[in-house]
PDB file of C-alpha atoms in Angstrom:
ATOM      1  CA  MET A 374      -0.114  -0.028   0.151  1.00  0.00           C
ATOM      2  CA  ASN A 375       1.265   3.565  -0.769  1.00  0.00           C
ATOM      3  CA  ARG A 376       2.509   5.120   2.474  1.00  0.00           C
ATOM      4  CA  ILE A 377       1.075   8.449   1.663  1.00  0.00           C
ATOM      5  CA  LEU A 378      -2.419   6.761   0.827  1.00  0.00           C
ATOM      6  CA  PHE A 379      -2.150   4.834   4.400  1.00  0.00           C
ATOM      7  CA  LEU A 380      -1.305   8.084   6.399  1.00  0.00           C
ATOM      8  CA  ARG A 381      -3.930  10.070   4.489  1.00  0.00           C
ATOM      9  CA  ASN A 382      -6.457   7.021   5.462  1.00  0.00           C
ATOM     10  CA  ILE A 383      -5.393   6.686   8.999  1.00  0.00           C
ATOM     11  CA  LEU A 384      -5.795  10.411   9.600  1.00  0.00           C
ATOM     12  CA  GLY A 385      -9.306  10.346   7.963  1.00  0.00           C
ATOM     13  CA  LEU A 386      -8.267  12.363   5.054  1.00  0.00           C
ATOM     14  CA  GLY A 387      -8.950  10.035   2.285  1.00  0.00           C
ATOM     15  CA  LEU A 388     -10.752  11.343  -0.950  1.00  0.00           C
ATOM     16  CA  PHE A 389     -14.151  10.105   0.308  1.00  0.00           C
ATOM     17  CA  SER A 390     -14.220  11.278   3.692  1.00  0.00           C
ATOM     18  CA  THR A 391     -12.696  14.602   2.355  1.00  0.00           C
ATOM     19  CA  LEU A 392     -15.609  15.020   0.058  1.00  0.00           C
ATOM     20  CA  GLY A 393     -18.369  13.829   2.554  1.00  0.00           C
ATOM     21  CA  CYS A 394     -19.147  10.979   0.124  1.00  0.00           C
ATOM     22  CA  LYS A 395     -20.808   7.954   1.279  1.00  0.00           C
ATOM     23  CA  MET A 396     -20.562   4.642  -0.397  1.00  0.00           C
ATOM     24  CA  GLU A 397     -22.253   1.375   0.297  1.00  0.00           C
ATOM     25  CA  LYS A 398     -19.933  -0.782   2.005  1.00  0.00           C
ATOM     26  CA  THR A 399     -19.956  -4.236   0.862  1.00  0.00           C
ATOM     27  CA  LYS A 400     -18.343  -7.090   3.236  1.00  0.00           C
ATOM     28  CA  THR A 401     -15.181  -8.855   2.021  1.00  0.00           C
ATOM     29  CA  ASP A 402     -12.976 -11.408   3.484  1.00  0.00           C
ATOM     30  CA  THR A 403     -10.509  -8.777   4.347  1.00  0.00           C
ATOM     31  CA  ASP A 404     -13.040  -6.515   6.189  1.00  0.00           C
ATOM     32  CA  THR A 405     -14.040  -9.333   8.724  1.00  0.00           C
ATOM     33  CA  VAL A 406     -12.361 -10.459  11.755  1.00  0.00           C
ATOM     34  CA  LEU A 407     -12.558 -13.996  13.382  1.00  0.00           C
ATOM     35  CA  ASP A 408     -15.757 -12.990  15.272  1.00  0.00           C
ATOM     36  CA  GLY A 409     -17.449 -11.826  12.234  1.00  0.00           C
ATOM     37  CA  SER A 410     -17.324  -7.887  13.150  1.00  0.00           C
ATOM     38  CA  SER A 411     -16.268  -5.418  10.481  1.00  0.00           C
ATOM     39  CA  LEU A 412     -13.006  -3.675  10.556  1.00  0.00           C
ATOM     40  CA  THR A 413     -13.049   0.039  10.429  1.00  0.00           C
ATOM     41  CA  PRO A 414     -11.036   1.779   7.534  1.00  0.00           C
ATOM     42  CA  ALA A 415      -8.153   2.513   9.874  1.00  0.00           C
ATOM     43  CA  ALA A 416      -7.792  -1.250  10.925  1.00  0.00           C
ATOM     44  CA  VAL A 417      -8.157  -2.119   7.113  1.00  0.00           C
ATOM     45  CA  ALA A 418      -5.332   0.317   6.661  1.00  0.00           C
ATOM     46  CA  THR A 419      -3.247  -1.079   9.177  1.00  0.00           C
ATOM     47  CA  LYS A 420      -3.796  -4.695   8.121  1.00  0.00           C
ATOM     48  CA  SER A 421      -2.691  -3.503   4.689  1.00  0.00           C
ATOM     49  CA  LEU A 422       0.623  -2.108   6.341  1.00  0.00           C
ATOM     50  CA  ARG A 423       1.366  -5.248   8.142  1.00  0.00           C
ATOM     51  CA  ASN A 424       1.074  -7.019   4.711  1.00  0.00           C
ATOM     52  CA  GLU A 425       3.405  -4.853   3.279  1.00  0.00           C
ATOM     53  CA  LEU A 426       5.920  -4.828   5.885  1.00  0.00           C
ATOM     54  CA  ILE A 427       5.695  -8.660   6.055  1.00  0.00           C
ATOM     55  CA  ALA A 428       6.200  -8.807   2.199  1.00  0.00           C
ATOM     56  CA  ALA A 429       9.243  -6.452   2.498  1.00  0.00           C
ATOM     57  CA  TRP A 430      10.987  -8.520   5.161  1.00  0.00           C
ATOM     58  CA  GLN A 431      10.048 -11.661   3.264  1.00  0.00           C
ATOM     59  CA  ARG A 432      11.882 -10.142   0.071  1.00  0.00           C
ATOM     60  CA  SER A 433      14.674  -9.146   2.483  1.00  0.00           C
ATOM     61  CA  GLU A 434      15.452 -12.705   3.835  1.00  0.00           C
ATOM     62  CA  LEU A 435      15.363 -14.082   0.133  1.00  0.00           C
ATOM     63  CA  MET A 436      18.176 -11.363  -0.766  1.00  0.00           C
ATOM     64  CA  THR A 437      20.038 -11.932   2.344  1.00  0.00           C
ATOM     65  CA  MET A 438      20.123 -15.754   1.973  1.00  0.00           C
ATOM     66  CA  THR A 439      21.211 -15.547  -1.480  1.00  0.00           C
ATOM     67  CA  ASN A 440      24.163 -13.547  -0.500  1.00  0.00           C
ATOM     68  CA  VAL A 441      25.028 -15.572   2.405  1.00  0.00           C
ATOM     69  CA  LYS A 442      24.792 -18.973   0.737  1.00  0.00           C
ATOM     70  CA  GLN A 443      26.989 -17.821  -2.076  1.00  0.00           C
ATOM     71  CA  MET A 444      30.006 -17.251   0.247  1.00  0.00           C
ATOM     72  CA  PRO A 445      31.910 -20.428   0.539  1.00  0.00           C
ATOM     73  CA  PRO A 446      32.324 -21.683   4.278  1.00  0.00           C
ATOM     74  CA  ASP A 447      36.147 -21.195   4.363  1.00  0.00           C
ATOM     75  CA  PHE A 448      35.624 -17.246   3.699  1.00  0.00           C
ATOM     76  CA  PHE A 449      33.385 -16.363   6.695  1.00  0.00           C
ATOM     77  CA  THR A 450      36.127 -15.175   8.592  1.00  0.00           C
ATOM     78  CA  PHE A 451      37.070 -13.008   5.502  1.00  0.00           C
ATOM     79  CA  LYS A 452      37.556  -9.176   6.146  1.00  0.00           C
ATOM     80  CA  TYR A 453      39.146  -6.759   3.682  1.00  0.00           C
ATOM     81  CA  THR A 454      40.887  -4.594   6.528  1.00  0.00           C
ATOM     82  CA  ASP A 455      41.826  -5.292   9.931  1.00  0.00           C
ATOM     83  CA  GLU A 456      39.333  -2.574  11.227  1.00  0.00           C
ATOM     84  CA  ALA A 457      36.461  -4.356   9.427  1.00  0.00           C
ATOM     85  CA  MET A 458      34.205  -7.023  10.509  1.00  0.00           C
ATOM     86  CA  THR A 459      34.392 -10.389   8.852  1.00  0.00           C
ATOM     87  CA  PHE A 460      31.722 -11.719   6.707  1.00  0.00           C
ATOM     88  CA  SER A 461      30.173 -13.608   9.611  1.00  0.00           C
ATOM     89  CA  GLU A 462      30.425 -10.726  12.027  1.00  0.00           C
ATOM     90  CA  GLN A 463      28.596  -8.490   9.459  1.00  0.00           C
ATOM     91  CA  TRP A 464      25.701 -10.983   9.702  1.00  0.00           C
ATOM     92  CA  ARG A 465      25.907 -11.620  13.556  1.00  0.00           C
ATOM     93  CA  HIS A 466      25.626  -7.943  13.853  1.00  0.00           C
ATOM     94  CA  CYS A 467      22.462  -7.553  11.665  1.00  0.00           C
ATOM     95  CA  VAL A 468      20.933 -10.248  13.857  1.00  0.00           C
ATOM     96  CA  VAL A 469      21.819  -8.794  17.262  1.00  0.00           C
ATOM     97  CA  TYR A 470      21.149  -5.378  16.461  1.00  0.00           C
ATOM     98  CA  THR A 471      17.864  -5.906  14.470  1.00  0.00           C
ATOM     99  CA  CYS A 472      16.450  -7.821  17.382  1.00  0.00           C
ATOM    100  CA  GLY A 473      17.893  -5.401  20.006  1.00  0.00           C
ATOM    101  CA  GLN A 474      16.345  -2.323  18.492  1.00  0.00           C
ATOM    102  CA  LEU A 475      12.943  -3.838  17.943  1.00  0.00           C
ATOM    103  CA  ALA A 476      12.708  -5.127  21.584  1.00  0.00           C
ATOM    104  CA  GLY A 477      13.922  -1.936  22.941  1.00  0.00           C
ATOM    105  CA  ARG A 478      11.771   0.403  20.865  1.00  0.00           C
ATOM    106  CA  ALA A 479       8.570  -1.814  20.114  1.00  0.00           C
ATOM    107  CA  GLY A 480       8.417  -3.456  23.345  1.00  0.00           C
ATOM    108  CA  VAL A 481       8.802  -7.281  21.989  1.00  0.00           C
ATOM    109  CA  ILE A 482      10.846  -9.685  23.837  1.00  0.00           C
ATOM    110  CA  ASN A 483      14.366  -9.977  22.447  1.00  0.00           C
ATOM    111  CA  PRO A 484      15.069 -13.448  21.736  1.00  0.00           C
ATOM    112  CA  TYR A 485      18.917 -12.727  22.179  1.00  0.00           C
ATOM    113  CA  GLU A 486      18.503 -11.018  25.583  1.00  0.00           C
ATOM    114  CA  ASN A 487      20.223 -13.919  27.288  1.00  0.00           C
ATOM    115  CA  VAL A 488      21.999 -15.167  24.321  1.00  0.00           C
ATOM    116  CA  LYS A 489      25.534 -14.407  23.334  1.00  0.00           C
ATOM    117  CA  LEU A 490      26.318 -15.299  19.819  1.00  0.00           C
ATOM    118  CA  PRO A 491      30.058 -16.111  19.331  1.00  0.00           C
ATOM    119  CA  VAL A 492      31.643 -13.496  17.474  1.00  0.00           C
ATOM    120  CA  GLN A 493      32.710 -15.784  14.536  1.00  0.00           C
ATOM    121  CA  MET A 494      29.969 -18.307  13.514  1.00  0.00           C
ATOM    122  CA  PRO A 495      30.486 -20.999  10.813  1.00  0.00           C
ATOM    123  CA  LYS A 496      28.171 -20.584   7.663  1.00  0.00           C
ATOM    124  CA  ALA A 497      25.570 -23.046   8.851  1.00  0.00           C
ATOM    125  CA  ASP A 498      25.173 -21.187  12.166  1.00  0.00           C
ATOM    126  CA  VAL A 499      24.777 -17.808  10.350  1.00  0.00           C
ATOM    127  CA  ILE A 500      22.223 -19.126   8.157  1.00  0.00           C
ATOM    128  CA  THR A 501      20.331 -20.501  11.273  1.00  0.00           C
ATOM    129  CA  GLU A 502      20.375 -17.337  13.265  1.00  0.00           C
ATOM    130  CA  LEU A 503      19.492 -15.070  10.052  1.00  0.00           C
ATOM    131  CA  SER A 504      16.304 -17.540   9.766  1.00  0.00           C
ATOM    132  CA  ASN A 505      15.582 -16.914  13.382  1.00  0.00           C
ATOM    133  CA  MET A 506      15.739 -13.135  13.213  1.00  0.00           C
ATOM    134  CA  TYR A 507      13.635 -13.028  10.056  1.00  0.00           C
ATOM    135  CA  ALA A 508      11.218 -15.313  11.541  1.00  0.00           C
ATOM    136  CA  PHE A 509      11.249 -13.100  14.601  1.00  0.00           C
ATOM    137  CA  VAL A 510      10.580  -9.764  12.838  1.00  0.00           C
ATOM    138  CA  ARG A 511       7.528 -11.259  10.834  1.00  0.00           C
ATOM    139  CA  LYS A 512       6.196 -12.692  14.061  1.00  0.00           C
ATOM    140  CA  SER A 513       6.626  -9.300  15.698  1.00  0.00           C
ATOM    141  CA  ILE A 514       4.924  -7.568  12.774  1.00  0.00           C
ATOM    142  CA  ALA A 515       1.897  -9.847  13.033  1.00  0.00           C
ATOM    143  CA  GLU A 516       1.492  -9.928  16.695  1.00  0.00           C
ATOM    144  CA  LEU A 517       1.926  -6.139  17.778  1.00  0.00           C
ATOM    145  CA  SER A 518      -1.203  -4.412  18.628  1.00  0.00           C
ATOM    146  CA  ASP A 519      -2.356  -1.818  16.227  1.00  0.00           C
ATOM    147  CA  GLU A 520      -1.858   0.776  18.870  1.00  0.00           C
ATOM    148  CA  LYS A 521       1.764  -0.310  19.287  1.00  0.00           C
ATOM    149  CA  LEU A 522       2.347  -0.485  15.565  1.00  0.00           C
ATOM    150  CA  LEU A 523       1.037   2.993  15.111  1.00  0.00           C
ATOM    151  CA  SER A 524       2.627   4.508  18.300  1.00  0.00           C
ATOM    152  CA  ASP A 525       5.799   6.491  18.283  1.00  0.00           C
ATOM    153  CA  CYS A 526       9.318   5.474  19.394  1.00  0.00           C
ATOM    154  CA  GLU A 527      12.575   7.359  19.465  1.00  0.00           C
ATOM    155  CA  PHE A 528      15.060   6.326  16.939  1.00  0.00           C
ATOM    156  CA  ALA A 529      18.324   8.201  15.624  1.00  0.00           C
ATOM    157  CA  GLY A 530      17.508  11.439  17.169  1.00  0.00           C
ATOM    158  CA  GLU A 531      14.024  11.452  15.840  1.00  0.00           C
ATOM    159  CA  THR A 532      10.408  10.494  16.758  1.00  0.00           C
ATOM    160  CA  ILE A 533       9.193   7.927  14.241  1.00  0.00           C
ATOM    161  CA  PRO A 534       6.129   5.342  14.233  1.00  0.00           C
ATOM    162  CA  VAL A 535       6.950   1.932  15.403  1.00  0.00           C
ATOM    163  CA  TRP A 536       5.825   0.768  11.843  1.00  0.00           C
ATOM    164  CA  ARG A 537       8.696   2.897  10.370  1.00  0.00           C
ATOM    165  CA  LEU A 538      11.329   1.539  12.675  1.00  0.00           C
ATOM    166  CA  PHE A 539      11.051  -1.798  10.895  1.00  0.00           C
ATOM    167  CA  TYR A 540      11.863  -0.062   7.605  1.00  0.00           C
ATOM    168  CA  ALA A 541      14.793   1.591   9.384  1.00  0.00           C
ATOM    169  CA  MET A 542      15.988  -2.006  10.478  1.00  0.00           C
ATOM    170  CA  GLU A 543      15.693  -3.180   6.846  1.00  0.00           C
ATOM    171  CA  ASN A 544      17.579  -0.133   5.641  1.00  0.00           C
ATOM    172  CA  HIS A 545      20.457  -1.032   8.173  1.00  0.00           C
ATOM    173  CA  ILE A 546      20.242  -4.819   6.659  1.00  0.00           C
ATOM    174  CA  ILE A 547      20.633  -3.385   3.241  1.00  0.00           C
ATOM    175  CA  HIS A 548      23.694  -1.249   4.265  1.00  0.00           C
ATOM    176  CA  HIS A 549      25.370  -4.721   5.453  1.00  0.00           C
ATOM    177  CA  ARG A 550      24.175  -6.749   2.681  1.00  0.00           C
ATOM    178  CA  GLY A 551      25.755  -4.122   0.153  1.00  0.00           C
ATOM    179  CA  GLN A 552      28.979  -4.630   2.239  1.00  0.00           C
ATOM    180  CA  CYS A 553      28.736  -8.354   1.866  1.00  0.00           C
ATOM    181  CA  ILE A 554      28.309  -8.022  -1.709  1.00  0.00           C
ATOM    182  CA  VAL A 555      31.669  -6.640  -2.003  1.00  0.00           C
ATOM    183  CA  TYR A 556      33.177  -9.422   0.253  1.00  0.00           C
ATOM    184  CA  LEU A 557      31.668 -11.976  -2.337  1.00  0.00           C
ATOM    185  CA  ARG A 558      33.566  -9.780  -5.309  1.00  0.00           C
ATOM    186  CA  LEU A 559      36.738  -9.542  -3.314  1.00  0.00           C
ATOM    187  CA  ASN A 560      36.881 -13.550  -3.217  1.00  0.00           C
ATOM    188  CA  GLY A 561      35.989 -14.026  -6.967  1.00  0.00           C
ATOM    189  CA  ILE A 562      32.366 -14.730  -6.650  1.00  0.00           C
ATOM    190  CA  VAL A 563      29.849 -13.110  -8.891  1.00  0.00           C
ATOM    191  CA  PRO A 564      26.915 -12.048  -6.722  1.00  0.00           C
ATOM    192  CA  LYS A 565      23.529 -12.970  -7.982  1.00  0.00           C
ATOM    193  CA  GLY A 566      21.267  -9.931  -8.967  1.00  0.00           C
ATOM    194  CA  PHE A 567      18.208  -9.003  -7.392  1.00  0.00           C
ATOM    195  CA  TYR A 568      14.854  -7.592  -8.677  1.00  0.00           C
ATOM    196  CA  GLY A 569      12.235  -5.998  -6.600  1.00  0.00           C
ATOM    197  CA  TRP A 570      12.407  -4.986  -3.125  1.00  0.00           C
TER     198      TRP A 570
END
């Protein structure tokens, strides 16, 4: 769903509410909750936002796993300078940071709160932890209350809605995934191309 349209609808500024038009509402599967009651326009917009977030994170997982699986196991400790993180550390950082930020700012339980991942992990462990992180993110998106998803949190010196925090965390992963594409090239591996988002 277009974010501007979502914001206009959630604020009651949609085209029909602005014009004062009334349209006969027809009940659809997406307008009905388990108890059979109709969802409000705001709830429909929030449901669409959740679906968009989940789709974005599913695509992110596909791109990330493509990158990770291309790196041979022997190169998971590769880094291009002494100051840089290894390939393994890049992904460990993404897991710990993403879960920590969502827990601290969205109020979900951090699955790594009492778990210390090794600094260097073998390929199979990196893949497992990334799969766990993506499952955690999707579960968080699905289970946060509408009120929490639409509430504000502090991030990077700004006040943003919690739903936008999920995009900020994906942007962070994109940053590290881009670095890891360079790691592949530095080891003679041609990264697979990505289409979509």
